[in-house]
Coordinates of C-alpha atoms in Angstrom, one line a residue:
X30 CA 144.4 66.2 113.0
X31 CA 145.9 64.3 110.0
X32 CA 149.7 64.3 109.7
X33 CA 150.9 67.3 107.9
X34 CA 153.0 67.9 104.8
X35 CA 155.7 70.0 105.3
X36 CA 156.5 72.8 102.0
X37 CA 160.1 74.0 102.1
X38 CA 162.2 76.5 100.2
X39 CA 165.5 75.1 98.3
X40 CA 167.7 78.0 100.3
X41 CA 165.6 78.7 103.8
X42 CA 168.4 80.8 105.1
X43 CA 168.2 83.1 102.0
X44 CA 164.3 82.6 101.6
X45 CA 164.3 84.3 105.1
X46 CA 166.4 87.1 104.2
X47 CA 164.0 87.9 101.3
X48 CA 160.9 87.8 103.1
X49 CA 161.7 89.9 105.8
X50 CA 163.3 92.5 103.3
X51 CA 160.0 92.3 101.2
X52 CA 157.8 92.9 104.3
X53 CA 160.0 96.1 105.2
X54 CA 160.2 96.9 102.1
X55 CA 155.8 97.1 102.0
X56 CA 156.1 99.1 105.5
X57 CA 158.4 101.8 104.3
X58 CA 156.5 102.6 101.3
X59 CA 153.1 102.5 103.4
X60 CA 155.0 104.5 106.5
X61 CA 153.6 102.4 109.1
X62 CA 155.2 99.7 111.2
X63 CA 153.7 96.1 112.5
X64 CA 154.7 95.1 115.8
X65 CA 155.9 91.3 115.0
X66 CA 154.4 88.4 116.9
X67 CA 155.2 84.7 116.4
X68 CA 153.1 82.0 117.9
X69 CA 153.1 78.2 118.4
X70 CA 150.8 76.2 117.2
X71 CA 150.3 72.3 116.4
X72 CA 152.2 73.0 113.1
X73 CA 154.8 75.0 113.7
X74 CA 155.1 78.6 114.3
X75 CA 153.0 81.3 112.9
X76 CA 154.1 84.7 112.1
X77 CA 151.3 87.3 112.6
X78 CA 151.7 91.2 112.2
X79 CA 149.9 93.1 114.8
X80 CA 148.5 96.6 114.5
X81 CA 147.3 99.1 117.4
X82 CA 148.2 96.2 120.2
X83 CA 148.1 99.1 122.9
X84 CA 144.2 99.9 122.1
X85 CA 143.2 97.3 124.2
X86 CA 139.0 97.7 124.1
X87 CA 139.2 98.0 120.7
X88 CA 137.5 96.0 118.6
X89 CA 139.7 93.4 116.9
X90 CA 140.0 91.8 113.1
X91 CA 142.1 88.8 111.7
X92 CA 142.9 88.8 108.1
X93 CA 144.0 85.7 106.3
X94 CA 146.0 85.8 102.7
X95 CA 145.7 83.6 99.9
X96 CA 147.5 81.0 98.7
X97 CA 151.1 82.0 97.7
X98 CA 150.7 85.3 99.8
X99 CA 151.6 86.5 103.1
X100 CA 149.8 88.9 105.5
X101 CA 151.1 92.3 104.1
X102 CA 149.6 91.7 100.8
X103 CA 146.1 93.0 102.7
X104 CA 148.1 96.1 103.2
X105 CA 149.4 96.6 100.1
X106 CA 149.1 101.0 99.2
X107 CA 148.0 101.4 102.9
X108 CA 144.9 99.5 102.0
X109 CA 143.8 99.4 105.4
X110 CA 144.2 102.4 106.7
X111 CA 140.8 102.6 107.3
X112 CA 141.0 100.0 110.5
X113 CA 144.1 102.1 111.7
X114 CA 142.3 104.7 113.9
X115 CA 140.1 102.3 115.9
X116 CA 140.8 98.8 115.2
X117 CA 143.5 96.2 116.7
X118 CA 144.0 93.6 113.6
X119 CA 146.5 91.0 113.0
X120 CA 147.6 90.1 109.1
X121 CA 148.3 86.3 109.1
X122 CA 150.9 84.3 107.3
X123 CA 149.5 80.9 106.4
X124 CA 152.1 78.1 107.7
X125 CA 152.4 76.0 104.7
X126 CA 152.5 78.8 102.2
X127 CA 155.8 80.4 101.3
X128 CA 155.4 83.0 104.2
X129 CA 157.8 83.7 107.6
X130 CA 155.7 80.8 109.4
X131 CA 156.4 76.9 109.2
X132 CA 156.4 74.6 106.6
X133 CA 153.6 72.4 108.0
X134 CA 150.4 72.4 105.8
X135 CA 147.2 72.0 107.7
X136 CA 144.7 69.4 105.6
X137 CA 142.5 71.2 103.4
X138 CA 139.5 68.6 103.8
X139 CA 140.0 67.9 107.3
X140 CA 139.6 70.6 110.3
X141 CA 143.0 71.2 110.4
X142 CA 142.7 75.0 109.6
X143 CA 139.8 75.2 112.0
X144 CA 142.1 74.0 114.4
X145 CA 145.2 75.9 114.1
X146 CA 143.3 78.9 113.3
X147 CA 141.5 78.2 116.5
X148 CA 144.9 78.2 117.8
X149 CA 146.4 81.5 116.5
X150 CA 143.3 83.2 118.6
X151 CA 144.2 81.1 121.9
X152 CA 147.9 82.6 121.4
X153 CA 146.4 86.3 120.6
X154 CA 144.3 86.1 123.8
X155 CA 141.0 86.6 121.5
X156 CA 138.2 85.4 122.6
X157 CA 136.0 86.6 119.9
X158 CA 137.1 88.5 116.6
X159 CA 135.7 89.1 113.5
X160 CA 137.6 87.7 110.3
X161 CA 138.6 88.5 107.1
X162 CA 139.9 86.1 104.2
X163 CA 141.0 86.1 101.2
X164 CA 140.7 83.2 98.5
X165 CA 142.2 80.2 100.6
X166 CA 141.8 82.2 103.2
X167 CA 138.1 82.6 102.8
X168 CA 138.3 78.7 103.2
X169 CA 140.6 79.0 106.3
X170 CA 137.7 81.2 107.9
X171 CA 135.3 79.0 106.8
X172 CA 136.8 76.4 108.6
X173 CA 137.2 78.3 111.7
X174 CA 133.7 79.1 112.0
X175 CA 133.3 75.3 111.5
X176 CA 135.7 74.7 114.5
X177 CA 135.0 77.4 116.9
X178 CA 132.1 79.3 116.0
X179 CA 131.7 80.9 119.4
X180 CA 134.9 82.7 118.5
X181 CA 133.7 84.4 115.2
X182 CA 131.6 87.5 115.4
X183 CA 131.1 87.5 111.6
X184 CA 133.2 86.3 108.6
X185 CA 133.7 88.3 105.5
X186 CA 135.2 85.9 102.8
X187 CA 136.6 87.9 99.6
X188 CA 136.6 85.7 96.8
X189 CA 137.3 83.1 99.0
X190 CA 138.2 79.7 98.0
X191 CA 135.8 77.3 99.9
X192 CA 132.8 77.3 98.3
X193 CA 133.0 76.3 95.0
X194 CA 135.7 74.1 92.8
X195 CA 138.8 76.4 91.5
X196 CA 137.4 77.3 87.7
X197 CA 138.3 74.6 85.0
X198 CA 137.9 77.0 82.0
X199 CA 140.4 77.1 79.6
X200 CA 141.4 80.6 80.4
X201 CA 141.8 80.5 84.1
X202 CA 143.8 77.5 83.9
X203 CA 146.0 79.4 81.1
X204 CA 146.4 82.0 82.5
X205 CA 147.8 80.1 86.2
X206 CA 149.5 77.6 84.8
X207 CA 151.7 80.2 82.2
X208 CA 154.0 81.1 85.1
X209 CA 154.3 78.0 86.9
X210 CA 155.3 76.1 83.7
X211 CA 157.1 79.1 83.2
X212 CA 158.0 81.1 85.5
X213 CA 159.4 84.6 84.1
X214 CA 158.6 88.2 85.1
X215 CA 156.6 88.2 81.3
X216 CA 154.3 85.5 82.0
X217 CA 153.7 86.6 85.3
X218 CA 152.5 89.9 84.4
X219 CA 150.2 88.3 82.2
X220 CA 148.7 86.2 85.0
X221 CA 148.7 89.6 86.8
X222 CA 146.8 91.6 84.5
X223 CA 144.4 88.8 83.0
X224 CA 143.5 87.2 87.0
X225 CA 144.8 89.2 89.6
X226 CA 144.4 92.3 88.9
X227 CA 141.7 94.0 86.2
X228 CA 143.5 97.4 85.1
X229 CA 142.6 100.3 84.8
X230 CA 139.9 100.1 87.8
X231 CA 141.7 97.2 90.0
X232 CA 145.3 97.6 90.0
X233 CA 148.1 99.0 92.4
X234 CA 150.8 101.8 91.9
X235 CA 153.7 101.0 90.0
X236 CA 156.4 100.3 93.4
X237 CA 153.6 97.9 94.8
X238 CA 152.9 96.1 91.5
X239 CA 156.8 95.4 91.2
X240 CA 156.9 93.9 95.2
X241 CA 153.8 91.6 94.1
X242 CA 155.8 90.5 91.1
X243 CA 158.8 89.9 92.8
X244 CA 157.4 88.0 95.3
X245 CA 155.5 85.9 93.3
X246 CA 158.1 85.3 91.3
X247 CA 160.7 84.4 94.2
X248 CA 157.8 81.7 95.7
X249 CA 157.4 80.3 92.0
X250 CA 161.1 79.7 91.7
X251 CA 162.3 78.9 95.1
X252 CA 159.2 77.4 97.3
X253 CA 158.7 73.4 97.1
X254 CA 154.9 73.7 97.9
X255 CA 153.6 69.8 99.5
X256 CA 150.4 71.1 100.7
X257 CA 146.5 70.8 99.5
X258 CA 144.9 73.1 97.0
X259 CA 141.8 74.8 98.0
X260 CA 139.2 72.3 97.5
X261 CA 134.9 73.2 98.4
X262 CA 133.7 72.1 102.0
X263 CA 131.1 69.7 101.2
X264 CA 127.3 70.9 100.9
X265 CA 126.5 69.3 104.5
X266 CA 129.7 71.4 106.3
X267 CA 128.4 74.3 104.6
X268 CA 124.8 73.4 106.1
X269 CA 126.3 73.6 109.7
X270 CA 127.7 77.5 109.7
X271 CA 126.1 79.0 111.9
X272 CA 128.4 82.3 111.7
X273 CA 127.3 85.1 109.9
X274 CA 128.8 85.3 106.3
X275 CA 129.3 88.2 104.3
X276 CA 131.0 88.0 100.9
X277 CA 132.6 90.7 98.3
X278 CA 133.2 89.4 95.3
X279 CA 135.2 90.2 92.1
X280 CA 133.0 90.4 88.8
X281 CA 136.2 89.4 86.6
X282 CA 137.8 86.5 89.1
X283 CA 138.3 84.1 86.9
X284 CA 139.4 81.8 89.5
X285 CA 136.3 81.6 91.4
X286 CA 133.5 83.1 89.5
X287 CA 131.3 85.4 91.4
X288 CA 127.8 84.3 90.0
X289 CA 128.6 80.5 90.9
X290 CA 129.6 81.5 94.6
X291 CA 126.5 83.1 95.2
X292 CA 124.8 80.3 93.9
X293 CA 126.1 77.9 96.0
X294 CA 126.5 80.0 99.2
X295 CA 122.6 80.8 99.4
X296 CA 121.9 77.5 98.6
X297 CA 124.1 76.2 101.1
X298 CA 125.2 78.6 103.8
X299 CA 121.9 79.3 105.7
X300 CA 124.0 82.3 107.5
X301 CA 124.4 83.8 104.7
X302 CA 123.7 87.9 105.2
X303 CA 124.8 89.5 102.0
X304 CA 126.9 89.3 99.0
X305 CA 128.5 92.4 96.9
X306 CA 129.7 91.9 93.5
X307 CA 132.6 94.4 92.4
X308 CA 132.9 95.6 88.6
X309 CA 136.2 95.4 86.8
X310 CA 137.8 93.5 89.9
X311 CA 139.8 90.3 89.5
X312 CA 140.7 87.9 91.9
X313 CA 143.6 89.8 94.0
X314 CA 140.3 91.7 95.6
X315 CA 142.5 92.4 99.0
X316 CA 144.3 94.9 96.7
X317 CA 141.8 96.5 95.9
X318 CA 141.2 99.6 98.0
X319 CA 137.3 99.8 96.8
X320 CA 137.1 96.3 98.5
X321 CA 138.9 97.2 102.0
X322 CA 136.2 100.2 102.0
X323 CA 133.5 97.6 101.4
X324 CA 135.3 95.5 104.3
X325 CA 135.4 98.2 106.6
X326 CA 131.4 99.1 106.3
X327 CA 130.3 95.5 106.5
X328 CA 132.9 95.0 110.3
X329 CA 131.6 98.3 111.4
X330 CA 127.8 98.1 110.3
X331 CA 125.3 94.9 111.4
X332 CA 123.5 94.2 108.0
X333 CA 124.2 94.7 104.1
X334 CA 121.4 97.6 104.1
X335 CA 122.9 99.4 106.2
X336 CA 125.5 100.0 103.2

């Protein structure tokens, strides 16, 4: 384990306030409540919503955010309210990212998130799961299966970060860098509209769209980020994943274009089972309800034909 780097924000106290607020806020509108669970881990503690903890045979999930996200972002409009009748899932706050959990940024191009994701499921008394991640968290599950594979059932990565480089093209970086040079509600809805979301097909109703700005927002203004950026596991890490690796994938991510992942992944992932391309989908694909229906066939289903 290399030593970590530890992102803060300039006022925790009030950063704390705000981010438990937000997360209510997310369960009101949806009208469902996540039992809270917090646990320790080699860099710090590790918030973790829980869902359906008293269906104990039930099959379980863990869902990992991107960058600059927490967990209830995967739940954003009751998004997954198809895994409520039969599933026990737990949304994950990265520790590093400006979330409820720690400061302490695991390496990117170590293990690191192999190991404290291997962690999180010693604390959950999982032995097995099957995963979910989004962007950096696609990496983060990567690097889990890298880790532990014997814990990993299968590993749905949604344009996940991991595979290939973050897009150099003069639009992506535009568009990203227009609210971190910046950062006003304006330019933020820009980088909404133009990467995150891809309206009118892949967007979310109007209160849900206004708790994503203002958290993204509150993280640009107010979170000191010293961690890594997503960078690609190299070709012979890929070579060793010996999980089963689905992959749903935005047609208008600009961040990680979909036609490049695929390359790469059946090149390099010999686990590979299947990969889905979405139309008129950007890169905030865990919003995207169409997605989580997608998700939901390829946990509960064994192959991509079965579709």
């Amino acid at each position: 384990m290399q030593p970590s780097r530890r992102s803060t924000f300039k006022n925790p106290a009030e950063a704390t306030f705000f981010l438990e607020d937000w997360n209510q806020q997310v369960e009101a509108l949806n009208g469902f409540r996540y039992e809270r669970i917090t646990v320790s881990t080699s860099f710090g503690n590790t918030r973790i919503w829980a869902a359906n903890m008293h269906l104990l045979d039930a099959p379980t999930m863990v869902f990992f955010p991107g960058a600059r996200t927490c967990g209830l972002f995967w739940d954003l409009d009751n998004a997954l309210q198809p895994f409520r009748e039969t599933y026990r899932y737990f949304l994950v706050d990265v520790n590093g990212q400006p979330s409820l959990s720690d400061g302490q940024s695991p390496g990117v191009k170590s293990n690191d998130y192999g190991m404290w994701a291997t962690e999180l499921l010693d604390g959950l008394g999982l032995k097995t799961t099957t995963l979910a991640g989004a962007s950096l968290g696609g990496l983060i599950c990567l690097r889990l299966c890298l880790e532990s594979p014997e814990r990993v059932n299968k590993a749905i990565l949604i344009n996940p970060a991991g595979i290939q480089s973050f897009s150099s093209s003069i639009r992506n970086l535009y568009y990203n860098l227009l609210p971190m040079v910046f950062p006003t509600p304006g330019n933020l809805n820009t980088f909404l509209d133009k990467a995150i979301f891809c309206p009118p097909n892949h967007t979310v109703p109007p209160a849900y769209r206004q708790l994503v700005s203002d958290y993204l927002l509150y993280a640009l203004v107010n979170h000191r980020f010293r961690g890594d950026y997503p960078t690609p596991l190299r070709k012979e890490e890929l070579h060793r994943i010996t999980t089963d690796i689905y992959l749903i994938l935005g047609e208008n991510d600009p961040l990680f274009p979909p036609d490049e992942t695929i390359r790469l992944a059946e090149e390099h992932i010999l686990t590979l089972q299947c990969s889905q391309i979405l139309r008129q989908t950007g890169h905030g694909i865990e919003t995207s309800k169409e997605a989580i229906d997608l998700l939901y066939q390829l946990v509960s289903k064994t192959v991509c034909n079965s579709l």
